[in-house]
mmCIF file of C-alpha atoms in Angstrom:
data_model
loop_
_atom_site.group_PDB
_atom_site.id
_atom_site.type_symbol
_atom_site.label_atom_id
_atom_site.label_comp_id
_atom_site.label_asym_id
_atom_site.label_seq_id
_atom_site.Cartn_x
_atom_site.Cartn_y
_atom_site.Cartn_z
ATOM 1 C CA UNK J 1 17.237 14.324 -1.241
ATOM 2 C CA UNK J 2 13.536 15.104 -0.923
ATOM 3 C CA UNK J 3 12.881 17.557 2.103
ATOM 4 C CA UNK J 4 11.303 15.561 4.925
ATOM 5 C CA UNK J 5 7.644 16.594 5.258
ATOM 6 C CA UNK J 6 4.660 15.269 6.832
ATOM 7 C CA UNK J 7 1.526 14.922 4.446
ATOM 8 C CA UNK J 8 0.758 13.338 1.556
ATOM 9 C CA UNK J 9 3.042 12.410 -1.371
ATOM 10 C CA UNK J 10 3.664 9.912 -4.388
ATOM 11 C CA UNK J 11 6.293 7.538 -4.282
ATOM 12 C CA UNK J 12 6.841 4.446 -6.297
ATOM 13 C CA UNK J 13 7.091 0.764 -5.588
ATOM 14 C CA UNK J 14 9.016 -1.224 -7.731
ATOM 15 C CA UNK J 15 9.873 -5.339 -7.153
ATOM 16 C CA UNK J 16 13.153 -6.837 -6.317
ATOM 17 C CA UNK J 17 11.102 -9.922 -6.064
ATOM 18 C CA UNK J 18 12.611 -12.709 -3.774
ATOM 19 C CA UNK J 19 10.469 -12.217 -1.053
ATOM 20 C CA UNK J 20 12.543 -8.886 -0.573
ATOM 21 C CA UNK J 21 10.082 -6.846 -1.129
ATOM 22 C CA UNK J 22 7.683 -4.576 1.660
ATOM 23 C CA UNK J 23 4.013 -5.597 1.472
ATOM 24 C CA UNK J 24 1.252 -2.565 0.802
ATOM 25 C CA UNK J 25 -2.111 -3.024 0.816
ATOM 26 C CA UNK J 26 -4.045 0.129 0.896
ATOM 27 C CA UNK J 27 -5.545 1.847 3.898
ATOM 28 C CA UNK J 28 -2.984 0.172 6.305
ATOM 29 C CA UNK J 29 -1.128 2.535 8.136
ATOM 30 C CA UNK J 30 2.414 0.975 9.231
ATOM 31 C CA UNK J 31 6.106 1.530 9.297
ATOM 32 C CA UNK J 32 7.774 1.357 6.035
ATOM 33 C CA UNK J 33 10.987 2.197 5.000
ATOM 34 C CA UNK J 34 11.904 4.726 1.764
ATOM 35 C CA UNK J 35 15.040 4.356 -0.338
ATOM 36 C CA UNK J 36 17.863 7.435 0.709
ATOM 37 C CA UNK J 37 16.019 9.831 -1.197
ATOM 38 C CA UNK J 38 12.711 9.028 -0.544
ATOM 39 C CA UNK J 39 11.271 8.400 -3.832
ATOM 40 C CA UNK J 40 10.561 4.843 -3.374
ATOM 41 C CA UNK J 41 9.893 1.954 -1.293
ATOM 42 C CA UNK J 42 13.400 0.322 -0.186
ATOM 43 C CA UNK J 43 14.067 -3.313 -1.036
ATOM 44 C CA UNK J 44 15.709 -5.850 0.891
ATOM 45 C CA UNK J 45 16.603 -5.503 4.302
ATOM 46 C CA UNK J 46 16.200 -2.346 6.126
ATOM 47 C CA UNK J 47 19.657 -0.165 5.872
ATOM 48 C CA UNK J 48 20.940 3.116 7.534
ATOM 49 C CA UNK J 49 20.658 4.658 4.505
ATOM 50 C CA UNK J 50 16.739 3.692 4.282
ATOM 51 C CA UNK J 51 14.018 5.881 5.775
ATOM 52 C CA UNK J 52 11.721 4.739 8.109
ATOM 53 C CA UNK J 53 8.187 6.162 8.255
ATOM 54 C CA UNK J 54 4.866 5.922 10.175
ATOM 55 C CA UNK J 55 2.419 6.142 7.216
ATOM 56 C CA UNK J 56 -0.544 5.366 5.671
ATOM 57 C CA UNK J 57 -1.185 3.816 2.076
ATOM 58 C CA UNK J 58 -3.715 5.974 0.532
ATOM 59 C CA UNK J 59 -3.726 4.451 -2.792
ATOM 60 C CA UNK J 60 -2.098 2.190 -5.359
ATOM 61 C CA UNK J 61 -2.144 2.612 -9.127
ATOM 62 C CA UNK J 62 -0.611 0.529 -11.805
ATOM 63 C CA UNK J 63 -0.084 2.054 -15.144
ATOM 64 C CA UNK J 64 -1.795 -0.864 -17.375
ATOM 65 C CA UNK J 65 -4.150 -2.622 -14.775
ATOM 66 C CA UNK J 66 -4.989 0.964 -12.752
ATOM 67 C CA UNK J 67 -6.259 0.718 -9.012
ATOM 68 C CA UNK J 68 -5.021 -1.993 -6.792
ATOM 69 C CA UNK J 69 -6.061 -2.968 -3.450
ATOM 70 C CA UNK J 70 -2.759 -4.072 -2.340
ATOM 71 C CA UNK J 71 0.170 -6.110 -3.184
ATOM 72 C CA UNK J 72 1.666 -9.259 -1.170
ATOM 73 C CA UNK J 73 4.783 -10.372 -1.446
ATOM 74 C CA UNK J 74 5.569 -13.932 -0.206
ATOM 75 C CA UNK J 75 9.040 -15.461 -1.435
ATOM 76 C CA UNK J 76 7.726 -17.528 -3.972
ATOM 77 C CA UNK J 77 4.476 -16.065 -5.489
ATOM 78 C CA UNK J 78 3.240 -12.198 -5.293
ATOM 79 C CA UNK J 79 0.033 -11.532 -5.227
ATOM 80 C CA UNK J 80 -1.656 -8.235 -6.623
ATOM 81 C CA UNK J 81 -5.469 -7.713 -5.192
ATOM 82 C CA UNK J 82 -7.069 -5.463 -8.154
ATOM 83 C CA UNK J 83 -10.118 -3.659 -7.307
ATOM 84 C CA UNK J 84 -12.523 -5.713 -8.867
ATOM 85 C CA UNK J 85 -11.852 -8.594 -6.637
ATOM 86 C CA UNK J 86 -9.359 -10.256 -9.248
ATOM 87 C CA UNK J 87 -5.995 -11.591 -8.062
ATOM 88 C CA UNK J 88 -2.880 -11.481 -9.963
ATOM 89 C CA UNK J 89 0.295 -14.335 -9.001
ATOM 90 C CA UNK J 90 3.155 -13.488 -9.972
ATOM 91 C CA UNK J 91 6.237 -15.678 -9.825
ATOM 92 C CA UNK J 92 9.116 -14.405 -7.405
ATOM 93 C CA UNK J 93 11.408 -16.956 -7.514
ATOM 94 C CA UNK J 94 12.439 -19.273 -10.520
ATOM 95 C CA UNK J 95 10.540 -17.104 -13.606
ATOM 96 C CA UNK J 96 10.803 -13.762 -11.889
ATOM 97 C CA UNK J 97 7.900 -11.426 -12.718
ATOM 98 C CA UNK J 98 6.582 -14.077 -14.873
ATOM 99 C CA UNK J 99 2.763 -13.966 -14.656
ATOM 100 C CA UNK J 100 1.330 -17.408 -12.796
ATOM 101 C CA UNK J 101 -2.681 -16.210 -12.941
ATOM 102 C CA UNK J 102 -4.399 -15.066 -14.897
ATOM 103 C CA UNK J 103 -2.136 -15.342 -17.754
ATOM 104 C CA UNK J 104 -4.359 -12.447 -20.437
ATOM 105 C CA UNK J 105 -3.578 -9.981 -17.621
ATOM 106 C CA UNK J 106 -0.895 -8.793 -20.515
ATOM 107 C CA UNK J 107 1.368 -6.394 -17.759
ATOM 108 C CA UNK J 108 4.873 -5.937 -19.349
ATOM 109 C CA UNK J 109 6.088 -3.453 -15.946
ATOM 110 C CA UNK J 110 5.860 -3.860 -12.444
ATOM 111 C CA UNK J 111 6.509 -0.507 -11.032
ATOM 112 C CA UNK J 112 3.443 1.114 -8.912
ATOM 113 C CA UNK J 113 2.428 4.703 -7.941
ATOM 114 C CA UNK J 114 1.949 4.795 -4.501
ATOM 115 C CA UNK J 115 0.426 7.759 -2.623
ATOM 116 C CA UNK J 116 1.082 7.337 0.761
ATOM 117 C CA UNK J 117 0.251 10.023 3.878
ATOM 118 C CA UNK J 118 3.598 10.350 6.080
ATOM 119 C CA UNK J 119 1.908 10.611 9.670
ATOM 120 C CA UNK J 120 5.507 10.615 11.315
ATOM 121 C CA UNK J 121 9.355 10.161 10.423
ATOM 122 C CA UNK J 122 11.011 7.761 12.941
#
């Protein structure tokens, strides 16, 4: 287990899909919860095992598309905001992780590098 500190640190964020998934949009500063160990964003329901933070989402970086604004995740369609203004749907539901729009995006892995800024452990 990671030693709890306050700061800055990376952490990754990686789709269940579903709908079960914690929205991130960088900037926002929120509660989110971190698997047992810390090194990524928990997925479905919050758990006493989960951590919950007070933090802020510094920035979001995809291996094969690079900076993201943020990333939505409604049960049936996400949504990844890329920095250019662009908007990539993905399908959470029947096709999961199936790209919807735009379809030449070519993104065979949906795990993100998030940096994040821990203001407080709750």
């Amino acid at each position: 287990m990671r030693k709890e500190r306050l700061g800055k640190m990376h952490i990754t964020w990686s789709p269940l899909w579903y709908g079960l998934d914690q929205a991130i949009v960088a900037g926002d500063i929120d509660y989110y919860y971190l698997s047992n160990d810390g090194a990524e964003f928990a997925n479905g329901e919050a758990s006493a095992e989960d951590k919950e933070i007070y933090a802020k989402i510094v920035n979001i970086i995809h291996p094969e598309i690079g900076k993201v604004r943020g990333i939505l995740t409604d049960e049936l369609s996400y949504r990844v905001f890329l920095e250019d203004g662009d908007i990539i749907r993905i399908d959470a539901e029947e096709n999961t992780g199936l790209v919807e729009y735009s379809a030449d995006c070519g993104i065979s892995e949906w795990t993100f590098e998030v940096e994040i800024e821990i203001l407080k452990f709750t």
